[in-house]
Short mmCIF file of C-alpha atoms in Angstrom, two decimals:
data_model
loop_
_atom_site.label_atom_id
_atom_site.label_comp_id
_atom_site.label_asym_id
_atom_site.label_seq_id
_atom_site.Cartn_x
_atom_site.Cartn_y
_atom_site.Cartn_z
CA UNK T 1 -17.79 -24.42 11.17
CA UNK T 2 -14.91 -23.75 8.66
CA UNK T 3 -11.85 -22.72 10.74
CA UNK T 4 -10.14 -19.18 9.72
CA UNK T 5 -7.27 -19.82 7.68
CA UNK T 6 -4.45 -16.97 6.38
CA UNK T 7 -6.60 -16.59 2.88
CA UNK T 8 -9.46 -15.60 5.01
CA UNK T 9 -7.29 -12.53 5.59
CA UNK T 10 -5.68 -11.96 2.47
CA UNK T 11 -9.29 -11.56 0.84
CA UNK T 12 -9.72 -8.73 3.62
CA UNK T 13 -6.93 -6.87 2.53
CA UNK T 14 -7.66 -7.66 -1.07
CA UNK T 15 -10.77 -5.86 -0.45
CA UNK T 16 -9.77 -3.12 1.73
CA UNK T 17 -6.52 -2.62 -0.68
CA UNK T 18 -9.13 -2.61 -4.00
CA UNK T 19 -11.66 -0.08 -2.47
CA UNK T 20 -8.41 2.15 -1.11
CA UNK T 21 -7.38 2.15 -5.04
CA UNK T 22 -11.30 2.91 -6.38
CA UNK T 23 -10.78 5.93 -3.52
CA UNK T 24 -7.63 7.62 -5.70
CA UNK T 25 -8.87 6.76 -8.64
CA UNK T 26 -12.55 8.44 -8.05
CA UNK T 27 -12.25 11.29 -5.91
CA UNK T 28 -11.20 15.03 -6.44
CA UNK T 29 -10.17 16.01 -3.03
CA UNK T 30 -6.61 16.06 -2.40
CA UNK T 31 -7.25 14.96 1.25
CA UNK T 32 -9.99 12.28 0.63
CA UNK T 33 -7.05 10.83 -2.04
CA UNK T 34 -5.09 11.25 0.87
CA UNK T 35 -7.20 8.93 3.46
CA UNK T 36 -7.54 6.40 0.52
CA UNK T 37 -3.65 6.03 0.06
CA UNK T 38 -3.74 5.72 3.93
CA UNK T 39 -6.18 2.92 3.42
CA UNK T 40 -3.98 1.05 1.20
CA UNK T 41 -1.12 1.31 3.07
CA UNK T 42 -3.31 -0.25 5.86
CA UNK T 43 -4.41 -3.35 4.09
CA UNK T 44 -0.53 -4.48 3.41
CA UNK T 45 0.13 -4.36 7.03
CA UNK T 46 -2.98 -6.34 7.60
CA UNK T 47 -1.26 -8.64 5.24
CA UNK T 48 2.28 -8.79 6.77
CA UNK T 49 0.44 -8.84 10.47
CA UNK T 50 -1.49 -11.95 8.90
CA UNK T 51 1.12 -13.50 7.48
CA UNK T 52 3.57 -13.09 10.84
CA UNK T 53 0.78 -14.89 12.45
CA UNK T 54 1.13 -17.85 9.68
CA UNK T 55 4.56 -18.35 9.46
CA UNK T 56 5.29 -18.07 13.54
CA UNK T 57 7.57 -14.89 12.85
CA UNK T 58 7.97 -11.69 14.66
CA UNK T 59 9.79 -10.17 11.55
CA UNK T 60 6.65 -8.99 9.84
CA UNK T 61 5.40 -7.40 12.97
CA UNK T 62 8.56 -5.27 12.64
CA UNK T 63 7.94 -4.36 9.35
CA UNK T 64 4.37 -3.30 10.12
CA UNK T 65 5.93 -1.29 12.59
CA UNK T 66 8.71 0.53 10.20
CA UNK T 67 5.72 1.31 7.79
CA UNK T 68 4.21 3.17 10.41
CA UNK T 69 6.55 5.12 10.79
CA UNK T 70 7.06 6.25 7.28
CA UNK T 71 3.25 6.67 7.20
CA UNK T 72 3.39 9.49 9.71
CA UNK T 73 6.04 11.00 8.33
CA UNK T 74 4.30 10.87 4.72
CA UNK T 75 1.16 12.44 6.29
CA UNK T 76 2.82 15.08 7.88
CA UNK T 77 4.34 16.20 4.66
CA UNK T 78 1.92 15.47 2.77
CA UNK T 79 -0.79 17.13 4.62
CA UNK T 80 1.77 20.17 4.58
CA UNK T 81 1.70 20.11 1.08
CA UNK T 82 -2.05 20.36 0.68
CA UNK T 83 -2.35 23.25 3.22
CA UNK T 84 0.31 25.40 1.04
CA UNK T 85 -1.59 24.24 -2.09
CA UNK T 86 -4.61 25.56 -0.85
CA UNK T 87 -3.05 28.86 0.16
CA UNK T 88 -1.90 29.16 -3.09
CA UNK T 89 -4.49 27.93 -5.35
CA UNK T 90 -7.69 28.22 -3.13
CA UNK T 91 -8.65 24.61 -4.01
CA UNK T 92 -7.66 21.56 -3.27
CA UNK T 93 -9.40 19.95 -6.14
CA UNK T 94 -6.49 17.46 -7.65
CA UNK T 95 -7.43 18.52 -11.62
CA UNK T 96 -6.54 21.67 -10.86
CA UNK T 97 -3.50 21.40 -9.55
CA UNK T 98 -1.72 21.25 -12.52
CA UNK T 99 1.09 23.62 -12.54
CA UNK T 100 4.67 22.44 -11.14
CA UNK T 101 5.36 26.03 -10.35
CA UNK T 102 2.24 28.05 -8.67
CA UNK C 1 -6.51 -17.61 13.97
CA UNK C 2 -9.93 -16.90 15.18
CA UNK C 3 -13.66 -17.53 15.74
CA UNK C 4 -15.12 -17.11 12.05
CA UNK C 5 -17.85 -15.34 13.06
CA UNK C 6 -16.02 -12.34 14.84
CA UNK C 7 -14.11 -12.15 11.62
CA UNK C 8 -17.13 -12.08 8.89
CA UNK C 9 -18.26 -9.31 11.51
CA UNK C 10 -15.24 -7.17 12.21
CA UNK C 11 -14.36 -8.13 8.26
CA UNK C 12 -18.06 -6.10 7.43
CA UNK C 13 -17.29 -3.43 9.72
CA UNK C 14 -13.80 -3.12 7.97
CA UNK C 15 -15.30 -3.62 4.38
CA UNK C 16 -18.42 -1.25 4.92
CA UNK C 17 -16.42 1.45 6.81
CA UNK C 18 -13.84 1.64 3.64
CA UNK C 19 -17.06 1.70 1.31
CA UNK C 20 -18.25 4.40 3.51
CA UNK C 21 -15.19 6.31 3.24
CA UNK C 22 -14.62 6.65 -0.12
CA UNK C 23 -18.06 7.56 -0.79
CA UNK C 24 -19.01 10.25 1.72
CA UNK C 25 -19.52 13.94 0.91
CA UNK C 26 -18.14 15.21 3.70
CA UNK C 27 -14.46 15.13 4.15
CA UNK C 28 -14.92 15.07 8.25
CA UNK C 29 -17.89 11.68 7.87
CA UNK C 30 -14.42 10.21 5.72
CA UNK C 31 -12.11 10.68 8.18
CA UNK C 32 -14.44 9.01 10.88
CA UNK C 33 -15.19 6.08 8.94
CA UNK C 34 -11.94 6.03 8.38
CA UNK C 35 -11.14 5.79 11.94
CA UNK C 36 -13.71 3.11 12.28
CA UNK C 37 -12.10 1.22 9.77
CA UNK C 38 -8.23 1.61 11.67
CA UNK C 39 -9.84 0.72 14.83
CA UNK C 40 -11.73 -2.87 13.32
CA UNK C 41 -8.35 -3.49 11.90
CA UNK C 42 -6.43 -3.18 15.53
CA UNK C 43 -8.73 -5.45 16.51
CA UNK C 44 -7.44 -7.75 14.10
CA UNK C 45 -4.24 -7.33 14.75
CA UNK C 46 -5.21 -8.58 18.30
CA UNK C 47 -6.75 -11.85 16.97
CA UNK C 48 -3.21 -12.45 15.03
CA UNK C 49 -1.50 -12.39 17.86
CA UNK C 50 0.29 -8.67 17.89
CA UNK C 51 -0.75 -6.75 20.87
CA UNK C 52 1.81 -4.30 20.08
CA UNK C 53 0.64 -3.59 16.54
CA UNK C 54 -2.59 -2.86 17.61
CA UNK C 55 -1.74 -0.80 20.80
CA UNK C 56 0.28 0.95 17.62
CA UNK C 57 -2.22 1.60 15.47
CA UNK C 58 -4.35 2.88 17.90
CA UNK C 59 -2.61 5.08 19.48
CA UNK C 60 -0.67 6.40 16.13
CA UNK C 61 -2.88 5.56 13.33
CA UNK C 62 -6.24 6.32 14.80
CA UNK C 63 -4.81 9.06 16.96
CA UNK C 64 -1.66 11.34 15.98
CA UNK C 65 -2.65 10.71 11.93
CA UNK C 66 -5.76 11.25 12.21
CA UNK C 67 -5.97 14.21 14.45
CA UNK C 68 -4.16 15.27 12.18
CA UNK C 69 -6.32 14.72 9.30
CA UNK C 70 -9.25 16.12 11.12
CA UNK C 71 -7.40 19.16 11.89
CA UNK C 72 -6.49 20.11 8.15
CA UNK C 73 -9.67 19.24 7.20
CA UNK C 74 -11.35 22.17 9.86
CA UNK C 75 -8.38 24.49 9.20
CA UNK C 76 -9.20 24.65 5.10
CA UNK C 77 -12.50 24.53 5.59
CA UNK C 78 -12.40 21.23 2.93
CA UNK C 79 -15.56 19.52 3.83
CA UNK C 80 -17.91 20.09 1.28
CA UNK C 81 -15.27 21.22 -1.79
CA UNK C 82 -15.52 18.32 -3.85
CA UNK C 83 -17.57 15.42 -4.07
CA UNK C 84 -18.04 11.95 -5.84
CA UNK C 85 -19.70 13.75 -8.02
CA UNK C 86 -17.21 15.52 -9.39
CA UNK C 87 -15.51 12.79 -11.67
CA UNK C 88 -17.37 11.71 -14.97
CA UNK C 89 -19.15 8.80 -15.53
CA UNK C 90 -16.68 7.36 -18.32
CA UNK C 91 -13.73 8.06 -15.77
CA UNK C 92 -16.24 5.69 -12.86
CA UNK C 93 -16.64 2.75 -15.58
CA UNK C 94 -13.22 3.02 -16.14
CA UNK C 95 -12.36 2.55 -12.62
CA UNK C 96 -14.77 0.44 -11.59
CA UNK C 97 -13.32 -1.91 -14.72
CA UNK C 98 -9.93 -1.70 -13.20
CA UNK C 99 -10.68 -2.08 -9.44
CA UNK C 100 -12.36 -5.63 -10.85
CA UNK C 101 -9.28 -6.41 -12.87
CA UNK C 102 -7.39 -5.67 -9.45
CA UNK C 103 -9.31 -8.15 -7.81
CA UNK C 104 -9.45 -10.85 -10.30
CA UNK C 105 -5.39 -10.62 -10.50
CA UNK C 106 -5.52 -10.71 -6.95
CA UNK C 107 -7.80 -13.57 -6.61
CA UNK C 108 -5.48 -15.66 -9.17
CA UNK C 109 -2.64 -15.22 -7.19
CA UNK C 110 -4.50 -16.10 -4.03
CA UNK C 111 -5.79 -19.42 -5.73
CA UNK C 112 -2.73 -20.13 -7.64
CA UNK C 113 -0.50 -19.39 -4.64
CA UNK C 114 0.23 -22.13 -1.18
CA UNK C 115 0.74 -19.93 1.97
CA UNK C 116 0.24 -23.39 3.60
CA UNK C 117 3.79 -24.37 2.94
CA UNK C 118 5.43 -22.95 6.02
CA UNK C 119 6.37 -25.93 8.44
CA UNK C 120 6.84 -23.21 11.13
CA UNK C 121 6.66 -24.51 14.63
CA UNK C 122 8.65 -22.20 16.27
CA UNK C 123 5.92 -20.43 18.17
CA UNK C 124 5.53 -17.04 17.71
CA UNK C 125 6.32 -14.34 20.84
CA UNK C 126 5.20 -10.82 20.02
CA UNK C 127 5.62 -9.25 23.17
CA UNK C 128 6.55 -5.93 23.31
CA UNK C 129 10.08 -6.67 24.78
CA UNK C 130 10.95 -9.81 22.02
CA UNK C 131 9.27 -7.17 19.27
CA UNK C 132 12.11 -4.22 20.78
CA UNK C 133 14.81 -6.81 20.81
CA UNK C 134 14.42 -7.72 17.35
CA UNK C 135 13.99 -3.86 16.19
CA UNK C 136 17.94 -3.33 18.30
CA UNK C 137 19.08 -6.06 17.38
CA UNK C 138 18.58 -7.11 13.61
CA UNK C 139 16.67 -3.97 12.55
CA UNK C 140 19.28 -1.10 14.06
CA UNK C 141 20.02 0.19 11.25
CA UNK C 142 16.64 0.79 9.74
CA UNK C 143 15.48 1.48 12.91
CA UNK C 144 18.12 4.47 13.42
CA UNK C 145 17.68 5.33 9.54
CA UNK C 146 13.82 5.99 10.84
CA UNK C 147 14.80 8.36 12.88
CA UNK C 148 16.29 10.17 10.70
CA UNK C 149 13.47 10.28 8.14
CA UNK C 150 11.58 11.32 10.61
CA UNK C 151 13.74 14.57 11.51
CA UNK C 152 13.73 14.99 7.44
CA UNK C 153 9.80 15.15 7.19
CA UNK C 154 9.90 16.95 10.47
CA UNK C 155 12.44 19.60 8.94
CA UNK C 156 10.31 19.48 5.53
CA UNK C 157 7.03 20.35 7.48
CA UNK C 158 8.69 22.87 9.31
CA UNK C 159 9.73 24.87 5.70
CA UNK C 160 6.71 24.26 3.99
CA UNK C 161 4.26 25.73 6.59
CA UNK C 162 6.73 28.85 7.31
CA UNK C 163 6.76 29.72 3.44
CA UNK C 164 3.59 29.87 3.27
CA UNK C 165 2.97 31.84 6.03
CA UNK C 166 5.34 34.38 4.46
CA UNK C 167 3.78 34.42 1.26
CA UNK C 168 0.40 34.67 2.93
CA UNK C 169 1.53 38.16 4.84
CA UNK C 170 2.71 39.45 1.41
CA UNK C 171 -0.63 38.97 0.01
#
């Protein structure tokens, strides 16, 4: 049985990164944009988890950890953003927002 | 780093959720598959040896931000507005061309490139306390510089949703 090595993982978050990318690119909804950027951000820290693992070091763990953070910060204002979007605009559909000042 | 067989599975889980996720009408079925897909990946993150990360991404990821999600989603009212449907064929080709060119630069780095050149032995400790030490001791400063992005977002959230309450009583 071949033995899971740290490619093995980066094709995962290949993958997972890829499909995340297809996500922004395809869809109209701000929010489902949203989830896909969330996705993306998801498959690096795979990758940095993965590679911690590898190379015996706790550093990339950290790192995972920092880009957590700033994830749930960029939701929050992100996700903020949307709501006042669709106050404004009625529609969260990303070709229409197309106006710097509403 | 692992039986192959629980990763092919948890992999497919991963891999089918994300599939799943982009292409689902409903906003809501998204977010869940979504959640699926953050939940396989902790798992992960347990097979690699970072309890921590996972306990993380549980309880933030697949929680707080996606509560979150969930709760925009129902306060809008987004579920249905816009669907796969929405973007033109030409503008799917064209994607579908570039998420392959993705992949194939991808895969040419992976082939081209020798992760196998570490020589680590050190033996890696990823408990919670060694993971703390390192964040107070060589990450302080980002650590503390965290914190205050976080206050910033919190501040920026906290202007946003009043100005639009304002503007929505004018209205």
């Amino acid at each position: 049985m071949p033995e899971v090595t740290v490619e093995w993982y980066v094709a995962l978050s290949v993958l997972l990164f890829s499909i995340g990318a297809l996500g922004v690119l395809l869809r109209r909804n701000a929010i489902i944009v949203f989830m896909s950027i969330e996705l993306m951000l998801n498959a690096a820290n795979l990758l940095f988890v993965a590679f911690a693992n590898h190379l015996q070091d706790v550093d990339g763990q950290v790192l995972v950890f920092f880009v957590i953070t700033v994830a749930a910060a960029e939701v929050a204002v992100g996700l903020a953003l949307i709501v006042t979007i669709f106050r404004t605009k009625h529609s969260i559909n990303i070709d229409e927002i197309n106006l710097m000042k509403g | 780093m692992g039986n192959p067989i629980l990763f092919l599975i948890l992999a497919a889980v991963a891999v089918i959720a994300a599939v799943m996720m982009v292409r689902s009408r409903n906003a809501i079925y998204s977010a869940l598959f979504l959640v699926l897909n953050f939940v396989t990946i902790a798992v992960l993150y347990l097979i690699l040896n970072a309890p921590f990360i996972a306990m993380v991404q549980i309880t933030v990821y697949a929680g707080a931000i996606m509560v979150l999600f969930l709760f925009v989603i129902m306060l809008l009212g987004a579920e249905k507005l816009q669907g796969f449907e929405e973007s033109s064929k030409g503008q799917l080709w064209i994607a579908a061309f570039l998420a392959v060119v993705l992949i194939a630069t991808f895969a040419v780095a992976l082939i081209q490139g020798d992760p196998s050149s570490s020589g680590a032995v050190a033996g890696l400790d990823s408990s919670p306390s060694n993971l703390g030490l390192h964040l107070f001791k060589a990450y302080v400063f980002p650590f503390e510089l965290t914190g205050v992005l976080l206050l910033a977002a919190m501040i920026g959230v906290v202007v946003l949703s009043r100005n639009s309450a304002k503007r929505g009583k004018d209205a």
